[in-house]
XYZ file of C-alpha atoms in Angstrom:
189
model
C 165.630 -82.751 78.869
C 166.707 -85.597 76.795
C 170.140 -86.165 75.596
C 170.840 -86.161 71.976
C 173.486 -85.607 69.442
C 174.589 -84.250 66.441
C 173.627 -86.207 63.721
C 176.297 -87.412 61.004
C 176.015 -86.769 57.481
C 175.230 -89.808 55.370
C 177.439 -89.522 52.587
C 179.701 -86.836 52.976
C 181.462 -84.794 55.660
C 180.264 -81.275 57.166
C 183.408 -79.878 55.597
C 182.590 -81.093 52.236
C 178.943 -79.645 52.329
C 180.036 -76.264 53.227
C 182.764 -75.995 50.305
C 179.878 -77.410 47.719
C 177.567 -74.393 48.584
C 180.221 -72.009 48.842
C 181.434 -72.816 45.402
C 178.223 -73.307 43.880
C 177.302 -70.516 40.969
C 174.268 -68.642 42.130
C 171.794 -69.977 39.302
C 172.550 -73.733 40.441
C 171.931 -72.973 44.442
C 168.474 -74.557 44.029
C 169.654 -77.851 42.451
C 172.205 -77.998 45.205
C 169.880 -77.367 47.789
C 167.413 -80.220 46.389
C 170.415 -82.690 45.852
C 171.569 -81.934 49.598
C 168.122 -82.374 50.840
C 167.561 -85.794 49.327
C 171.021 -87.042 49.674
C 171.173 -86.537 53.547
C 167.347 -86.821 54.630
C 166.559 -83.575 55.410
C 163.060 -82.549 55.220
C 164.144 -78.493 54.554
C 166.407 -76.117 54.333
C 165.816 -74.998 57.690
C 166.798 -78.647 59.213
C 169.670 -78.603 56.648
C 171.056 -75.255 58.078
C 170.495 -76.269 61.764
C 172.663 -79.410 61.127
C 175.355 -77.467 59.564
C 175.315 -74.886 62.493
C 175.794 -77.582 64.830
C 178.589 -79.248 62.982
C 180.348 -75.616 62.768
C 179.805 -75.615 66.592
C 181.074 -79.171 67.063
C 184.142 -78.599 64.837
C 185.313 -75.029 65.610
C 184.402 -75.123 69.678
C 188.048 -75.777 70.603
C 188.341 -76.175 74.486
C 184.917 -74.355 75.264
C 182.095 -75.686 76.916
C 178.983 -75.465 74.268
C 175.501 -76.628 74.700
C 173.010 -77.003 71.942
C 169.375 -76.962 73.063
C 166.669 -78.139 70.586
C 163.207 -77.219 71.892
C 159.708 -78.122 70.814
C 157.802 -75.146 69.514
C 158.135 -72.068 72.008
C 155.247 -70.427 72.906
C 153.879 -68.116 75.852
C 155.001 -68.502 79.300
C 152.966 -70.849 81.662
C 153.736 -68.941 85.038
C 156.818 -66.588 84.770
C 157.088 -63.535 84.946
C 153.056 -64.235 84.290
C 150.907 -66.740 82.898
C 150.241 -65.794 78.937
C 153.620 -63.532 78.939
C 154.459 -63.327 75.153
C 151.189 -64.994 74.252
C 151.300 -64.965 70.702
C 151.062 -67.943 68.031
C 154.526 -67.339 66.509
C 155.689 -70.791 66.896
C 154.122 -71.789 63.850
C 153.352 -68.372 62.695
C 154.553 -69.080 58.988
C 151.643 -71.287 59.165
C 149.041 -69.514 61.460
C 149.322 -66.331 60.024
C 147.997 -67.506 56.447
C 145.400 -69.737 57.786
C 143.783 -67.007 60.056
C 143.898 -64.576 57.418
C 142.091 -67.162 54.802
C 144.888 -67.434 52.046
C 145.597 -70.729 52.632
C 142.939 -73.232 53.161
C 144.616 -76.880 53.726
C 146.885 -78.857 56.191
C 149.196 -81.733 54.838
C 148.641 -83.671 58.447
C 145.751 -85.232 59.877
C 143.171 -83.330 62.115
C 144.408 -85.614 65.375
C 148.019 -84.595 64.582
C 149.191 -83.618 68.302
C 151.736 -80.689 68.217
C 154.380 -80.427 71.336
C 154.687 -76.725 72.560
C 156.950 -76.129 75.373
C 156.529 -72.703 77.341
C 158.810 -70.012 77.139
C 159.561 -69.983 80.809
C 159.989 -73.671 81.207
C 162.726 -73.195 77.896
C 164.472 -70.564 79.684
C 164.683 -72.494 82.924
C 166.270 -75.534 80.954
C 168.619 -73.088 79.262
C 169.818 -71.974 82.795
C 169.965 -75.592 84.011
C 172.211 -76.635 81.270
C 174.515 -73.818 81.315
C 174.859 -74.314 85.049
C 175.711 -78.391 84.369
C 177.853 -77.687 81.370
C 180.212 -75.728 83.557
C 180.203 -78.130 86.046
C 181.519 -80.678 83.517
C 185.208 -82.051 84.458
C 186.412 -81.323 80.892
C 185.123 -78.963 78.083
C 182.789 -80.971 75.572
C 179.754 -79.889 73.436
C 176.481 -81.525 74.830
C 173.129 -81.654 72.897
C 169.548 -81.829 74.571
C 166.058 -81.830 73.270
C 163.564 -79.404 75.536
C 159.921 -80.380 75.831
C 157.223 -80.364 78.634
C 156.199 -83.818 77.607
C 152.510 -84.436 77.716
C 151.649 -81.369 79.548
C 151.543 -79.068 76.627
C 150.203 -80.989 73.691
C 147.911 -79.191 71.450
C 145.619 -81.003 68.641
C 146.335 -79.423 65.429
C 142.815 -78.448 64.869
C 142.431 -77.308 68.204
C 145.469 -74.858 67.922
C 144.320 -73.204 64.414
C 141.130 -72.779 66.072
C 142.167 -70.990 69.191
C 144.977 -69.015 67.318
C 141.997 -67.499 65.288
C 140.192 -66.452 68.502
C 143.414 -64.992 69.895
C 143.839 -63.299 66.481
C 140.155 -62.046 66.448
C 140.565 -61.067 70.131
C 143.371 -58.835 69.689
C 142.969 -57.324 66.190
C 140.400 -55.595 64.530
C 138.023 -58.165 63.099
C 137.423 -56.495 59.891
C 141.171 -57.033 59.147
C 140.423 -60.710 59.234
C 138.284 -63.141 57.017
C 136.583 -66.213 58.837
C 139.146 -69.307 58.057
C 137.828 -72.099 56.368
C 139.952 -75.050 55.907
C 140.252 -78.799 55.415
C 142.516 -81.526 56.949
C 143.838 -83.601 53.966
C 144.438 -86.757 56.227
C 147.368 -89.197 56.668
C 150.195 -89.062 54.567
C 151.114 -92.680 54.085
């Protein structure tokens, strides 16, 4: 577990951003999203809304103890209840599903990119430990942690997708799938 923080907004407050979103006409939502992403240096709407949620928890928690745990990509269990339980490639399903079906053919990452995965049982244990720790603090506070398995569960990007295809091929009718042919774009700099 790595102690983290809720990252502050660069040019405005959480309340200002929520007000902008709430009062924005439907036709302008796309432009506002682009503006917020670029102004505050967020990579996607997902990262933006996660940050908004964390700020809301921080602002509205009152005297309650709260814990935010940011896991790496969660995947199947390593040991408990049995190895491989929940054995699916859902952590990156929005990418793996189109790739293994042959609908998407390019990565915007180099083939040597290493993904950090955390087994589900390890993450569940981290939740229990942080809940116990949070309950034992002298005064109510909001703690933010990052949960990962360090170097133990790293996966090369190219191996992850090849293994994902093998998994799906084994667990679904092979006629439903197309053999993926993909290429790696390389470094983004």
